[in-house]
CSV table of C-alpha atoms in Angstrom, one decimal:
chain,number,residue,atom,x,y,z
P,7,MET,CA,183.0,-23.9,179.7
P,8,LYS,CA,185.4,-21.3,181.1
P,9,LYS,CA,187.8,-24.1,182.2
P,10,LEU,CA,187.7,-25.6,178.8
P,11,ILE,CA,188.6,-22.3,177.2
P,12,LEU,CA,191.5,-21.8,179.6
P,13,ILE,CA,192.8,-25.2,178.9
P,14,LEU,CA,192.7,-24.6,175.1
P,15,ILE,CA,194.5,-21.3,175.6
P,16,LEU,CA,197.2,-23.0,177.6
P,17,ILE,CA,197.6,-25.7,175.0
P,18,ILE,CA,197.9,-23.1,172.3
P,19,CYS,CA,200.5,-21.2,174.3
P,20,VAL,CA,202.6,-24.3,174.9
P,21,ALA,CA,202.4,-25.2,171.2
P,22,CYS,CA,203.5,-21.7,170.2
P,23,ASN,CA,206.6,-22.1,172.4
P,24,ASP,CA,207.7,-25.1,170.2
P,25,LEU,CA,209.9,-24.0,167.4
P,26,ASN,CA,210.1,-26.2,164.3
P,27,PHE,CA,213.2,-25.1,162.5
P,28,ALA,CA,212.8,-24.4,158.8
P,29,ASP,CA,213.6,-27.2,156.3
P,30,ASN,CA,216.5,-25.6,154.5
P,31,GLU,CA,220.3,-25.3,154.9
P,32,VAL,CA,220.5,-21.5,155.1
P,33,VAL,CA,222.3,-20.0,158.1
P,34,ALA,CA,222.5,-16.2,157.9
P,35,HIS,CA,225.9,-15.1,159.1
P,36,ARG,CA,225.5,-12.3,161.7
P,37,GLY,CA,221.9,-12.1,160.5
P,38,ALA,CA,220.6,-11.3,157.0
P,39,PHE,CA,222.3,-7.9,156.7
P,40,LYS,CA,223.7,-7.5,153.2
P,41,THR,CA,220.7,-7.0,150.9
P,42,HIS,CA,219.2,-4.2,153.0
P,43,ASN,CA,222.5,-2.7,154.2
P,44,LEU,CA,221.8,-3.5,157.8
P,45,PRO,CA,224.4,-3.6,160.6
P,46,GLU,CA,225.9,-7.0,161.1
P,47,ASN,CA,224.7,-8.7,164.4
P,48,SER,CA,221.9,-6.1,164.7
P,49,ILE,CA,218.4,-7.0,165.8
P,50,ALA,CA,217.3,-5.7,162.4
P,51,SER,CA,219.4,-8.2,160.6
P,52,LEU,CA,218.2,-11.0,162.9
P,53,LYS,CA,214.5,-10.0,162.1
P,54,GLN,CA,215.4,-10.1,158.4
P,55,ALA,CA,216.7,-13.6,158.7
P,56,ILE,CA,213.5,-14.6,160.6
P,57,GLU,CA,211.4,-13.0,157.8
P,58,LEU,CA,213.4,-15.0,155.2
P,59,GLU,CA,212.8,-18.2,157.3
P,60,CYS,CA,216.4,-19.2,157.3
P,61,VAL,CA,217.0,-22.3,159.3
P,62,GLY,CA,219.5,-20.4,161.4
P,63,SER,CA,220.8,-16.9,162.2
P,64,GLU,CA,224.3,-16.7,163.6
P,65,PHE,CA,225.5,-14.1,166.1
P,66,ASP,CA,228.5,-13.5,168.4
P,67,VAL,CA,228.6,-12.9,172.1
P,68,HIS,CA,231.1,-11.0,174.3
P,69,MET,CA,230.9,-9.9,178.0
P,70,THR,CA,231.5,-6.3,179.2
P,71,SER,CA,233.5,-5.4,182.2
P,72,ASP,CA,230.3,-5.1,184.2
P,73,SER,CA,229.3,-8.6,183.1
P,74,ILE,CA,226.7,-7.6,180.5
P,75,LEU,CA,226.5,-10.0,177.6
P,76,VAL,CA,226.5,-8.2,174.3
P,77,VAL,CA,226.1,-9.2,170.6
P,78,HIS,CA,229.0,-8.1,168.5
P,79,HIS,CA,231.7,-9.8,166.4
P,80,ASP,CA,235.0,-8.2,167.2
P,81,ALA,CA,236.6,-8.0,170.6
P,82,GLU,CA,236.5,-4.2,170.2
P,83,TYR,CA,233.6,-1.9,169.6
P,84,HIS,CA,234.4,1.5,168.2
P,85,GLU,CA,238.0,1.0,169.3
P,86,MET,CA,237.0,0.1,172.8
P,87,VAL,CA,237.8,-3.4,174.1
P,88,ILE,CA,234.5,-4.8,175.1
P,89,GLU,CA,235.6,-6.8,178.1
P,90,ASN,CA,237.5,-3.8,179.5
P,91,ASN,CA,234.5,-1.3,179.3
P,92,LYS,CA,231.1,-1.0,180.9
P,93,TYR,CA,228.0,-1.4,178.8
P,94,ALA,CA,226.9,2.1,179.3
P,95,THR,CA,230.2,3.4,178.0
P,96,LEU,CA,230.1,1.2,174.9
P,97,ASN,CA,226.5,2.0,174.2
P,98,GLU,CA,227.3,5.7,173.8
P,99,GLN,CA,228.1,4.7,170.3
P,100,LYS,CA,225.1,3.3,168.4
P,101,LEU,CA,224.9,1.0,165.5
P,102,SER,CA,224.7,2.5,162.0
P,103,ASN,CA,220.9,2.2,162.0
P,104,GLY,CA,220.5,3.8,165.4
P,105,GLU,CA,220.1,0.6,167.4
P,106,ASP,CA,221.7,0.2,170.8
P,107,LEU,CA,224.6,-2.2,170.9
P,108,PRO,CA,222.4,-5.3,171.4
P,109,THR,CA,222.5,-6.9,174.8
P,110,LEU,CA,222.2,-10.7,174.5
P,111,LYS,CA,219.0,-10.4,176.5
P,112,ALA,CA,217.4,-8.0,174.1
P,113,TYR,CA,218.7,-10.0,171.1
P,114,LEU,CA,217.2,-13.3,172.4
P,115,GLN,CA,213.9,-11.6,173.2
P,116,ALA,CA,213.8,-10.3,169.6
P,117,GLY,CA,214.6,-13.8,168.3
P,118,MET,CA,211.7,-15.3,170.2
P,119,GLU,CA,209.2,-12.8,168.8
P,120,ASN,CA,207.1,-13.9,165.8
P,121,ASN,CA,209.6,-16.6,165.1
P,122,MET,CA,208.4,-20.1,164.2
P,123,ALA,CA,211.3,-21.3,161.9
P,124,THR,CA,214.7,-19.7,162.6
P,125,GLY,CA,217.1,-21.2,165.1
P,126,LEU,CA,219.5,-18.9,166.9
P,127,VAL,CA,223.1,-20.0,166.3
P,128,CYS,CA,225.1,-18.6,169.3
P,129,GLU,CA,228.8,-18.1,168.8
P,130,LEU,CA,230.6,-17.6,172.1
P,131,LYS,CA,233.8,-15.6,171.7
P,132,PRO,CA,236.9,-16.6,173.7
P,133,ALA,CA,237.8,-14.1,176.5
P,134,SER,CA,241.2,-13.0,177.8
P,135,SER,CA,241.3,-15.9,180.3
P,136,LYS,CA,240.0,-19.4,180.7
P,137,GLU,CA,238.1,-18.4,183.8
P,138,ARG,CA,236.4,-15.5,182.0
P,139,THR,CA,235.7,-17.7,179.0
P,140,LEU,CA,233.9,-20.2,181.1
P,141,ALA,CA,232.0,-17.4,182.9
P,142,VAL,CA,230.7,-16.2,179.6
P,143,ALA,CA,229.5,-19.8,178.8
P,144,LYS,CA,227.7,-20.2,182.2
P,145,LYS,CA,226.2,-16.7,182.1
P,146,THR,CA,224.9,-17.3,178.6
P,147,LEU,CA,223.2,-20.6,179.6
P,148,ASP,CA,221.7,-18.9,182.8
P,149,LEU,CA,220.2,-16.1,180.6
P,150,VAL,CA,218.8,-18.6,178.1
P,151,GLU,CA,217.2,-20.5,181.0
P,152,GLU,CA,215.9,-17.3,182.6
P,153,LEU,CA,214.2,-16.2,179.3
P,154,ASP,CA,212.9,-19.8,178.6
P,155,ALA,CA,214.7,-19.5,175.3
P,156,ALA,CA,216.3,-22.9,175.0
P,157,ASN,CA,214.0,-24.1,172.3
P,158,TYR,CA,215.1,-21.2,170.1
P,159,ILE,CA,218.8,-21.9,170.3
P,160,SER,CA,219.7,-24.4,167.6
P,161,SER,CA,223.4,-24.6,168.3
P,162,TYR,CA,226.2,-23.2,170.3
P,163,ILE,CA,229.4,-22.7,168.4
P,164,SER,CA,232.9,-21.5,169.2
P,165,PHE,CA,236.6,-21.4,168.1
P,166,ASP,CA,237.4,-22.3,171.7
P,167,TYR,CA,237.2,-26.0,172.3
P,168,ASN,CA,237.3,-25.6,176.1
P,169,MET,CA,234.3,-23.3,175.8
P,170,LEU,CA,232.3,-26.0,174.1
P,171,LYS,CA,233.5,-28.6,176.7
P,172,GLY,CA,232.5,-26.2,179.4
P,173,LEU,CA,229.0,-25.9,178.0
P,174,LEU,CA,228.6,-29.6,177.8
P,175,ALA,CA,229.8,-30.0,181.4
P,176,ILE,CA,226.9,-27.9,182.4
P,177,ASN,CA,224.4,-29.5,180.0
P,178,PRO,CA,225.5,-32.5,178.0
P,179,LYS,CA,222.4,-32.3,175.8
P,180,LEU,CA,223.4,-29.0,174.1
P,181,HIS,CA,224.0,-29.0,170.4
P,182,THR,CA,227.5,-27.7,169.8
P,183,GLN,CA,229.7,-27.2,166.8
P,184,TYR,CA,233.4,-26.5,166.7
P,185,LEU,CA,234.7,-23.7,164.4
P,186,ASN,CA,238.5,-23.8,164.4
P,187,GLY,CA,239.0,-26.6,161.8
P,188,ASP,CA,242.0,-28.3,163.5
P,189,LYS,CA,240.3,-31.4,164.9
P,190,PRO,CA,239.2,-34.5,162.9
P,191,PRO,CA,235.6,-35.6,163.3
P,192,HIS,CA,236.4,-38.7,165.5
P,193,GLU,CA,237.8,-36.4,168.1
P,194,LEU,CA,234.7,-34.2,168.1
P,195,LYS,CA,232.6,-37.4,168.5
P,196,GLU,CA,234.7,-38.6,171.4
P,197,ASP,CA,234.2,-35.3,173.3
P,198,GLY,CA,230.5,-35.1,172.7
P,199,ILE,CA,230.6,-32.2,170.2
P,200,ALA,CA,227.6,-32.6,167.9
P,201,GLY,CA,229.3,-31.5,164.7
P,202,PHE,CA,231.8,-29.2,162.9
P,203,ASP,CA,231.3,-25.7,161.4
P,204,TYR,CA,234.6,-25.4,159.6
P,205,LYS,CA,236.0,-22.8,157.1
P,206,PHE,CA,235.0,-23.9,153.6
P,207,ILE,CA,238.5,-24.3,152.2
P,208,ILE,CA,239.5,-26.6,155.1
P,209,LEU,CA,236.7,-29.0,154.2
P,210,LYS,CA,237.3,-28.8,150.5
P,211,ASN,CA,240.9,-29.8,151.1
P,212,ASN,CA,239.9,-32.6,153.5
P,213,PRO,CA,237.0,-34.4,151.8
P,214,ASN,CA,237.6,-37.4,153.9
P,215,TRP,CA,236.5,-35.4,156.9
P,216,ILE,CA,233.1,-34.9,155.3
P,217,THR,CA,232.7,-38.6,154.8
P,218,GLU,CA,233.9,-39.4,158.3
P,219,ALA,CA,231.6,-36.9,159.9
P,220,LYS,CA,228.6,-38.3,158.1
P,221,ASN,CA,229.6,-41.9,159.1
P,222,LEU,CA,229.8,-40.7,162.7
P,223,GLY,CA,226.4,-39.0,162.6
P,224,LEU,CA,227.9,-35.5,163.2
P,225,THR,CA,226.2,-32.4,161.8
P,226,LEU,CA,228.0,-30.6,158.9
P,227,ASN,CA,228.3,-26.9,158.6
P,228,ALA,CA,230.7,-24.6,156.8
P,229,TRP,CA,231.6,-20.9,157.0
P,230,THR,CA,231.4,-18.3,155.4
P,231,VAL,CA,230.4,-19.4,152.0
P,232,ASN,CA,229.2,-16.8,149.5
P,233,LYS,CA,230.2,-18.0,145.9
P,234,LYS,CA,227.6,-19.9,143.9
P,235,GLU,CA,229.9,-22.7,143.0
P,236,ASP,CA,231.0,-23.2,146.6
P,237,LEU,CA,227.4,-23.3,147.8
P,238,ILE,CA,226.6,-25.9,145.2
P,239,PHE,CA,229.6,-28.0,146.3
P,240,LEU,CA,228.2,-28.1,149.9
P,241,LEU,CA,224.7,-28.9,148.7
P,242,ASP,CA,226.0,-31.7,146.5
P,243,ASN,CA,227.9,-33.0,149.6
P,244,GLU,CA,224.6,-32.9,151.6
P,245,PHE,CA,225.7,-30.5,154.3
P,246,ASP,CA,223.1,-29.9,157.0
P,247,PHE,CA,223.8,-26.2,157.3
P,248,ILE,CA,225.7,-23.6,155.2
P,249,THR,CA,226.7,-20.3,156.9
P,250,THR,CA,226.6,-17.5,154.4
P,251,ASN,CA,226.5,-13.7,154.0
P,252,GLU,CA,224.3,-14.4,150.9
P,253,PRO,CA,221.1,-16.1,152.2
P,254,GLU,CA,219.0,-14.9,149.3
P,255,LEU,CA,221.5,-16.4,146.8
P,256,LEU,CA,221.5,-19.7,148.6
P,257,PHE,CA,217.6,-19.7,148.7
P,258,SER,CA,217.6,-19.1,144.9
P,259,ILE,CA,220.0,-22.0,144.3
P,260,LEU,CA,217.7,-24.3,146.4
P,261,GLU,CA,214.7,-23.2,144.4
P,262,GLU,CA,216.6,-24.0,141.1
P,263,ARG,CA,217.5,-27.5,142.4
P,264,LYS,CA,213.8,-28.2,143.0
P,265,LYS,CA,213.0,-27.9,139.3
């Protein structure tokens, strides 16, 4: 009987580690920060995106001078260049809600907690050199493996094409999306990139890329889309994902379209 109970517990634990991403197009850009005035890229904004059950929550990764991966958008944090400063120095300045500058480790651990629907969309920021850029990629994948967090990462994205190719050289099965908007869909397909995540206006001006990407089986995403008419345009064009600072607005549009 005890063995049966242990087996059942093991099955439940394994099942709980499987993340079924939510069935919607809503990717919260730097977390769901706006409605509750939370810091962008904070653990609080990530938890809010998880509470909303967004299909994804996007965040940005840099590496400090002492090789600590941190979550922050800009290359500078409180006028300090992240890659030129140690984490302890950077973290003397807290986020506006009192949080520490999130390490990637702490951020991933928070994203794995009480989360059954929201994928983590990891944007890897280019560094000052190709070597350091690829080191960020490898160190990120090593940390994801260490934390057993792979099931929670829905996509790796970057403006740096070599960063994505470096990720795929390590693990060809990773889902990647390119951000810069300068490559046609067929080139992404040839290089094993799973899809694009381009600036909205680029896609609106190149509707043939939308058609081509669909025909090639690529995933379609656009950033950062906040106006109702633009969100509707992307939904009408059957985008897989829409990255927005207004997740609540996009959810309300989705509800309207169900009626």
